[in-house]
mmCIF file of C-alpha atoms in Angstrom:
data_model
loop_
_atom_site.group_PDB
_atom_site.id
_atom_site.type_symbol
_atom_site.label_atom_id
_atom_site.label_comp_id
_atom_site.label_asym_id
_atom_site.label_seq_id
_atom_site.Cartn_x
_atom_site.Cartn_y
_atom_site.Cartn_z
ATOM 1 C CA MET A 1 120.561 109.080 141.315
ATOM 2 C CA HIS A 2 121.869 112.754 140.626
ATOM 3 C CA ASP A 3 119.963 115.379 139.730
ATOM 4 C CA GLU A 4 121.847 115.864 136.258
ATOM 5 C CA GLU A 5 120.857 112.267 135.839
ATOM 6 C CA ARG A 6 117.184 112.948 136.820
ATOM 7 C CA VAL A 7 117.350 115.644 133.800
ATOM 8 C CA ASN A 8 118.689 113.773 131.242
ATOM 9 C CA LEU A 9 116.008 110.597 131.983
ATOM 10 C CA GLN A 10 112.619 113.382 131.515
ATOM 11 C CA GLY A 11 110.290 112.183 128.343
ATOM 12 C CA LEU A 12 112.329 108.643 128.396
ATOM 13 C CA SER A 13 109.738 105.838 128.246
ATOM 14 C CA ALA A 14 109.766 103.746 131.352
ATOM 15 C CA LEU A 15 111.694 100.815 129.332
ATOM 16 C CA ALA A 16 114.661 102.955 128.533
ATOM 17 C CA ILE A 17 114.790 104.176 132.009
ATOM 18 C CA LEU A 18 115.254 100.814 133.307
ATOM 19 C CA ASP A 19 117.663 99.911 130.965
ATOM 20 C CA LYS A 20 119.543 102.822 131.666
ATOM 21 C CA GLU A 21 119.773 102.100 135.269
ATOM 22 C CA THR A 22 120.750 98.388 134.565
ATOM 23 C CA TRP A 23 122.391 98.677 131.253
ATOM 24 C CA ALA A 24 125.890 99.807 132.762
ATOM 25 C CA LEU A 25 126.693 97.531 135.168
ATOM 26 C CA SER A 26 126.298 94.797 132.897
ATOM 27 C CA LYS A 27 127.544 95.806 129.491
ATOM 28 C CA ILE A 28 130.700 94.809 128.577
ATOM 29 C CA PHE A 29 129.969 91.051 130.216
ATOM 30 C CA LYS A 30 126.773 91.018 127.977
ATOM 31 C CA ASN A 31 128.428 91.921 124.753
ATOM 32 C CA ALA A 32 130.638 89.336 125.245
ATOM 33 C CA ASP A 33 128.125 86.928 125.577
ATOM 34 C CA TYR A 34 126.321 88.063 122.242
ATOM 35 C CA ARG A 35 129.502 88.166 120.732
ATOM 36 C CA ILE A 36 130.091 84.468 121.676
ATOM 37 C CA TRP A 37 126.565 83.479 121.018
ATOM 38 C CA ALA A 38 126.494 85.107 117.319
ATOM 39 C CA LYS A 39 129.883 83.321 116.729
ATOM 40 C CA GLN A 40 128.698 80.210 117.496
ATOM 41 C CA MET A 41 125.224 80.634 115.646
ATOM 42 C CA ILE A 42 122.759 80.396 118.560
ATOM 43 C CA SER A 43 119.814 81.565 117.097
ATOM 44 C CA PRO A 44 117.826 84.369 118.320
ATOM 45 C CA GLU A 45 114.661 82.903 118.714
ATOM 46 C CA ASN A 46 116.802 80.176 120.872
ATOM 47 C CA VAL A 47 117.974 83.202 122.954
ATOM 48 C CA PHE A 48 114.467 84.540 123.309
ATOM 49 C CA THR A 49 113.011 81.570 124.884
ATOM 50 C CA THR A 50 116.350 79.314 126.381
ATOM 51 C CA GLU A 51 118.248 82.420 127.666
ATOM 52 C CA PHE A 52 115.955 85.483 128.836
ATOM 53 C CA HIS A 53 112.547 83.859 128.749
ATOM 54 C CA ILE A 54 110.588 86.273 127.405
ATOM 55 C CA ARG A 55 108.135 84.298 125.423
ATOM 56 C CA VAL A 56 106.430 84.374 128.981
ATOM 57 C CA ALA A 57 106.047 87.755 128.626
ATOM 58 C CA ARG A 58 102.811 88.287 127.034
ATOM 59 C CA GLU A 59 101.370 91.756 127.599
ATOM 60 C CA ALA A 60 104.360 93.419 129.958
ATOM 61 C CA ILE A 61 106.430 92.638 126.568
ATOM 62 C CA ASN A 62 106.949 96.373 126.636
ATOM 63 C CA LYS A 63 107.813 96.453 130.241
ATOM 64 C CA ASN A 64 110.415 93.976 129.741
ATOM 65 C CA LYS A 65 114.044 94.748 130.277
ATOM 66 C CA LYS A 66 115.300 91.402 128.540
ATOM 67 C CA VAL A 67 113.103 92.498 125.401
ATOM 68 C CA VAL A 68 116.178 95.246 124.540
ATOM 69 C CA GLN A 69 119.077 92.693 125.337
ATOM 70 C CA TRP A 70 117.273 90.481 122.883
ATOM 71 C CA PHE A 71 117.141 93.364 120.371
ATOM 72 C CA ARG A 72 121.059 93.769 120.976
ATOM 73 C CA TYR A 73 121.581 90.486 120.800
ATOM 74 C CA ILE A 74 119.734 90.582 117.424
ATOM 75 C CA ASN A 75 121.867 93.633 115.869
ATOM 76 C CA GLU A 76 124.828 92.074 117.203
ATOM 77 C CA TYR A 77 123.539 88.371 115.328
ATOM 78 C CA ARG A 78 122.705 90.170 111.993
ATOM 79 C CA SER A 79 126.388 92.283 111.846
ATOM 80 C CA ARG A 80 127.774 89.083 111.736
ATOM 81 C CA TRP A 81 125.724 87.008 109.462
ATOM 82 C CA GLY A 82 123.521 88.999 107.792
ATOM 83 C CA ASP A 83 120.105 90.945 108.055
ATOM 84 C CA GLN A 84 118.445 87.316 106.394
ATOM 85 C CA ALA A 85 119.741 85.607 108.933
ATOM 86 C CA PHE A 86 117.350 86.863 111.343
ATOM 87 C CA ALA A 87 115.169 88.263 109.073
ATOM 88 C CA ASP A 88 112.365 91.028 109.799
ATOM 89 C CA TYR A 89 109.773 88.769 109.810
ATOM 90 C CA GLN A 90 111.091 86.174 111.945
ATOM 91 C CA ILE A 91 111.709 89.054 114.733
ATOM 92 C CA TYR A 92 108.103 90.087 114.234
ATOM 93 C CA GLN A 93 106.917 85.692 114.331
ATOM 94 C CA THR A 94 109.307 85.414 117.630
ATOM 95 C CA LEU A 95 107.697 87.894 119.416
ATOM 96 C CA LYS A 96 104.288 87.171 118.405
ATOM 97 C CA THR A 97 104.807 84.094 120.365
ATOM 98 C CA THR A 98 104.360 85.554 123.536
ATOM 99 C CA LYS A 99 100.899 85.865 122.591
ATOM 100 C CA ALA A 100 101.278 90.021 123.464
ATOM 101 C CA SER A 101 98.546 92.209 121.431
ATOM 102 C CA GLU A 102 99.500 93.765 118.612
ATOM 103 C CA THR A 103 98.980 96.888 120.708
ATOM 104 C CA LYS A 104 101.625 96.328 123.053
ATOM 105 C CA LEU A 105 104.128 95.334 120.448
ATOM 106 C CA ALA A 106 103.088 98.741 118.607
ATOM 107 C CA LEU A 107 103.930 100.500 122.361
ATOM 108 C CA LEU A 108 107.045 97.811 123.112
ATOM 109 C CA PHE A 109 108.588 99.669 119.399
ATOM 110 C CA GLN A 110 108.105 103.328 120.606
ATOM 111 C CA SER A 111 109.803 102.607 123.790
ATOM 112 C CA LEU A 112 112.763 101.335 122.424
ATOM 113 C CA ASP A 113 112.751 104.251 120.091
ATOM 114 C CA ASP A 114 114.340 106.173 123.140
ATOM 115 C CA ILE A 115 117.258 103.426 123.591
ATOM 116 C CA ASP A 116 120.192 104.314 121.303
ATOM 117 C CA ASP A 117 121.690 101.105 120.244
ATOM 118 C CA VAL A 118 118.343 99.625 119.119
ATOM 119 C CA LYS A 119 116.403 102.652 117.793
ATOM 120 C CA ASN A 120 117.275 101.837 114.671
ATOM 121 C CA LEU A 121 116.267 98.056 114.529
ATOM 122 C CA ALA A 122 112.880 99.221 116.692
ATOM 123 C CA ALA A 123 111.979 101.925 113.830
ATOM 124 C CA ILE A 124 112.877 98.953 111.238
ATOM 125 C CA MET A 125 110.404 96.764 113.132
ATOM 126 C CA LYS A 126 107.653 99.890 113.566
ATOM 127 C CA ASN A 127 107.829 99.908 109.889
ATOM 128 C CA TYR A 128 107.683 96.315 109.455
ATOM 129 C CA GLN A 129 104.268 96.523 111.458
ATOM 130 C CA TYR A 130 103.080 99.296 110.160
ATOM 131 C CA GLN A 131 103.337 97.439 106.524
ATOM 132 C CA LYS A 132 101.454 94.453 107.668
ATOM 133 C CA TRP A 133 98.581 96.329 109.047
ATOM 134 C CA LYS A 134 98.960 98.162 105.353
ATOM 135 C CA GLU A 135 98.718 94.920 103.671
ATOM 136 C CA GLY A 136 95.939 93.582 105.729
ATOM 137 C CA ALA A 137 94.152 96.539 107.333
ATOM 138 C CA ASP A 138 90.934 95.733 108.966
ATOM 139 C CA MET A 139 88.666 97.241 111.856
ATOM 140 C CA ILE A 140 91.274 95.860 114.314
ATOM 141 C CA ALA A 141 94.786 97.459 112.787
ATOM 142 C CA ASN A 142 92.629 100.329 112.798
ATOM 143 C CA LYS A 143 91.982 100.152 116.985
ATOM 144 C CA ILE A 144 95.559 99.834 117.137
ATOM 145 C CA TRP A 145 96.864 102.962 115.068
ATOM 146 C CA ALA A 146 93.915 104.583 117.536
ATOM 147 C CA SER A 147 95.274 103.361 120.920
ATOM 148 C CA THR A 148 98.809 104.246 119.767
ATOM 149 C CA LYS A 149 97.535 107.836 118.283
ATOM 150 C CA LYS A 150 98.877 107.118 115.250
ATOM 151 C CA ASP A 151 98.775 110.651 113.343
ATOM 152 C CA PRO A 152 95.819 110.466 111.477
ATOM 153 C CA GLU A 153 97.759 112.822 107.856
ATOM 154 C CA LEU A 154 100.754 110.226 108.164
ATOM 155 C CA LEU A 155 98.117 107.342 107.792
ATOM 156 C CA PHE A 156 96.441 109.379 104.535
ATOM 157 C CA LYS A 157 100.029 109.458 103.089
ATOM 158 C CA LEU A 158 101.316 105.627 103.714
ATOM 159 C CA PHE A 159 97.815 104.901 101.942
ATOM 160 C CA GLY A 160 98.910 107.011 98.928
ATOM 161 C CA LEU A 161 95.753 109.175 99.410
ATOM 162 C CA HIS A 162 97.364 112.069 99.018
ATOM 163 C CA LYS A 163 98.289 111.835 95.631
ATOM 164 C CA ALA A 164 94.561 110.283 94.869
ATOM 165 C CA GLY A 165 93.278 113.702 93.133
ATOM 166 C CA ASP A 166 89.920 113.102 91.467
ATOM 167 C CA GLN A 167 90.446 109.290 91.847
ATOM 168 C CA ILE A 168 89.674 109.604 95.563
ATOM 169 C CA ASP A 169 86.030 108.033 95.483
ATOM 170 C CA GLU A 170 87.359 105.135 93.740
ATOM 171 C CA LYS A 171 90.554 104.334 96.251
ATOM 172 C CA LYS A 172 89.698 101.649 98.597
ATOM 173 C CA ARG A 173 92.186 102.950 100.724
ATOM 174 C CA VAL A 174 90.066 105.792 102.110
ATOM 175 C CA ILE A 175 87.195 103.696 103.208
ATOM 176 C CA GLN A 176 90.175 102.004 105.506
ATOM 177 C CA TRP A 177 91.249 105.289 106.326
ATOM 178 C CA PHE A 178 87.586 106.682 107.805
ATOM 179 C CA ARG A 179 87.349 103.547 109.768
ATOM 180 C CA TYR A 180 90.598 104.773 111.317
ATOM 181 C CA ALA A 181 89.260 108.167 111.201
ATOM 182 C CA THR A 182 86.560 106.530 112.929
ATOM 183 C CA TYR A 183 88.041 104.642 116.184
ATOM 184 C CA TYR A 184 90.330 107.849 116.331
ATOM 185 C CA ARG A 185 87.728 109.719 117.305
ATOM 186 C CA ALA A 186 86.083 107.539 119.404
ATOM 187 C CA GLU A 187 89.254 106.614 121.044
ATOM 188 C CA ASN A 188 90.964 110.360 121.503
ATOM 189 C CA GLY A 189 87.870 112.871 121.302
ATOM 190 C CA ILE A 190 86.593 114.613 118.457
ATOM 191 C CA ASN A 191 88.322 117.443 120.048
ATOM 192 C CA ASN A 192 91.669 115.646 118.492
ATOM 193 C CA LEU A 193 90.287 115.005 114.976
ATOM 194 C CA PRO A 194 87.737 117.852 114.673
ATOM 195 C CA ASP A 195 85.717 117.682 111.308
ATOM 196 C CA GLU A 196 87.996 121.015 109.739
ATOM 197 C CA GLN A 197 91.212 118.528 110.281
ATOM 198 C CA ILE A 198 89.725 115.504 108.519
ATOM 199 C CA TYR A 199 88.613 117.976 105.685
ATOM 200 C CA THR A 200 91.667 119.358 105.655
ATOM 201 C CA ILE A 201 93.487 116.189 105.014
ATOM 202 C CA LEU A 202 90.973 114.820 102.585
ATOM 203 C CA LYS A 203 91.668 118.251 100.450
ATOM 204 C CA LYS A 204 95.573 117.847 100.337
ATOM 205 C CA SER A 205 94.522 114.389 97.630
ATOM 206 C CA GLU A 206 93.963 117.651 95.733
ATOM 207 C CA ALA A 207 90.452 116.221 94.692
ATOM 208 C CA SER A 208 87.905 118.355 93.581
ATOM 209 C CA GLU A 209 84.794 119.387 95.627
ATOM 210 C CA ALA A 210 82.456 117.570 93.755
ATOM 211 C CA LYS A 211 84.701 114.111 94.029
ATOM 212 C CA LEU A 212 84.697 115.088 97.789
ATOM 213 C CA ALA A 213 81.387 115.323 97.995
ATOM 214 C CA ALA A 214 80.789 112.268 95.711
ATOM 215 C CA LEU A 215 83.510 110.066 98.233
ATOM 216 C CA PHE A 216 80.845 111.305 101.391
ATOM 217 C CA GLN A 217 78.070 110.097 99.169
ATOM 218 C CA SER A 218 79.166 106.898 98.384
ATOM 219 C CA LEU A 219 80.494 106.155 102.227
ATOM 220 C CA LYS A 220 77.115 107.405 103.275
ATOM 221 C CA ASP A 221 76.486 103.301 102.087
ATOM 222 C CA ILE A 222 78.951 101.654 104.038
ATOM 223 C CA ASP A 223 77.743 101.152 108.098
ATOM 224 C CA ASP A 224 80.180 101.465 109.902
ATOM 225 C CA VAL A 225 81.398 104.728 108.375
ATOM 226 C CA LYS A 226 78.091 106.214 106.937
ATOM 227 C CA THR A 227 77.724 108.736 110.849
ATOM 228 C CA LEU A 228 81.377 109.552 109.831
ATOM 229 C CA ALA A 229 80.664 110.108 106.259
ATOM 230 C CA THR A 230 77.501 112.111 107.220
ATOM 231 C CA THR A 231 78.987 114.264 109.513
ATOM 232 C CA MET A 232 81.641 115.316 106.507
ATOM 233 C CA GLN A 233 78.773 115.747 103.854
ATOM 234 C CA ARG A 234 76.816 118.365 106.087
ATOM 235 C CA TYR A 235 80.359 119.657 107.260
ATOM 236 C CA GLN A 236 81.000 120.211 103.218
ATOM 237 C CA PHE A 237 77.741 121.715 102.872
ATOM 238 C CA LYS A 238 77.872 124.637 105.332
ATOM 239 C CA ARG A 239 81.585 125.568 103.633
ATOM 240 C CA TRP A 240 79.425 125.892 100.201
ATOM 241 C CA ILE A 241 77.256 128.042 101.899
ATOM 242 C CA ASP A 242 79.402 130.016 103.959
ATOM 243 C CA GLN A 243 81.810 130.807 101.026
ATOM 244 C CA ASP A 244 79.301 130.545 98.013
ATOM 245 C CA SER A 245 81.291 127.626 96.799
ATOM 246 C CA ILE A 246 78.492 125.135 95.796
ATOM 247 C CA PRO A 247 80.463 123.124 92.955
ATOM 248 C CA GLU A 248 78.340 124.228 89.548
ATOM 249 C CA SER A 249 76.964 120.468 88.473
ATOM 250 C CA ILE A 250 75.570 119.849 91.743
ATOM 251 C CA ARG A 251 73.989 123.777 91.969
ATOM 252 C CA ASN A 252 72.473 123.179 88.250
ATOM 253 C CA ALA A 253 70.990 119.838 89.572
ATOM 254 C CA ALA A 254 69.782 121.111 93.300
ATOM 255 C CA GLN A 255 67.933 124.422 91.231
ATOM 256 C CA ASN A 256 65.948 121.923 89.080
ATOM 257 C CA ILE A 257 65.132 119.629 92.232
ATOM 258 C CA LEU A 258 64.036 123.192 93.792
ATOM 259 C CA PHE A 259 62.455 124.756 91.232
ATOM 260 C CA ARG A 260 60.593 122.135 89.150
ATOM 261 C CA ASN A 261 60.358 120.329 92.609
ATOM 262 C CA GLN A 262 61.081 117.066 90.756
ATOM 263 C CA VAL A 263 63.707 115.143 89.402
ATOM 264 C CA SER A 264 63.621 112.916 86.245
ATOM 265 C CA LEU A 265 63.469 109.090 86.969
ATOM 266 C CA GLY A 266 66.230 108.425 84.631
ATOM 267 C CA THR A 267 68.402 110.811 86.748
ATOM 268 C CA ASP A 268 67.253 110.217 90.292
ATOM 269 C CA ASN A 269 69.617 107.408 91.316
ATOM 270 C CA ALA A 270 72.256 109.696 89.551
ATOM 271 C CA GLN A 271 75.159 110.213 92.377
ATOM 272 C CA THR A 272 75.036 114.242 91.430
ATOM 273 C CA TYR A 273 70.809 114.368 92.458
ATOM 274 C CA LYS A 274 71.317 112.682 95.580
ATOM 275 C CA ILE A 275 74.185 114.841 96.496
ATOM 276 C CA ALA A 276 71.902 117.932 94.821
ATOM 277 C CA LYS A 277 69.207 116.213 96.965
ATOM 278 C CA GLU A 278 70.552 116.358 100.160
ATOM 279 C CA TYR A 279 72.182 119.646 99.638
ATOM 280 C CA ALA A 280 68.351 121.193 98.994
ATOM 281 C CA MET A 281 67.654 119.924 102.073
ATOM 282 C CA PHE A 282 70.174 120.780 104.157
ATOM 283 C CA ALA A 283 69.956 124.482 102.926
ATOM 284 C CA PHE A 284 66.656 124.924 102.819
ATOM 285 C CA GLY A 285 64.893 122.266 104.895
ATOM 286 C CA PRO A 286 62.879 118.909 104.173
ATOM 287 C CA GLY A 287 60.159 120.652 102.849
ATOM 288 C CA ALA A 288 61.735 122.340 100.135
ATOM 289 C CA VAL A 289 62.256 118.726 98.381
ATOM 290 C CA LEU A 290 59.737 116.638 97.026
ATOM 291 C CA ARG A 291 60.680 112.860 98.006
#
């Protein structure tokens, strides 16, 4: 391989490099085959199994150059018969027959981004996978996103949380996002998603400080995000102290707790008083508050 070609390959995925080394030799013949198969209406699912034998790929699917050929055939097939002739969900279901994990499929779509003639279809499938995760988001999806290093801020927007405003503490998706942030930090290190960055992302919702405080307090009742919620609550308290910017409602409640050393039974369980009590203990020590 010439030096110029080596430079051109820098930054490409391993699958893209493998394809680049072999596709040029077979392009004319393969494209002719694809046109004939498509004209005969041979289903991409059939080609996947009988021509390319990809069904046995399993966890090596993101390293299998025949998958690239299969994506090229889908392009030819859909170009002739329309996208719905072999819809996105059928592509996804066919790939799932390999028993490849969601992570490996995500890595496959990412690798195909580097191959010009299939990158548009790869982007469609990447979006399809993200939408499936969005619709049925759960802890498994969070692990997958974390392992593929999906940008936490991008996911925040995907969930529509950047438009939440003062309803931030009422959004179910924010729980899912905190679960993702927890997995992301575990997978990639806290330094790659520090407290400050989480807070900055949350502030893009345009929620007030009081509403963010309510969010952190609520999330402390959910076991798998309790630790991160507590961390973020303390981060917020420190900001309030450093900037002398505690919300008035919480300041008044904290003063009531500190100076009267009691809270009326009618408000003891109110969220504002819970936050104020936590703040008073953080700022002045546990001994300053009657528990």
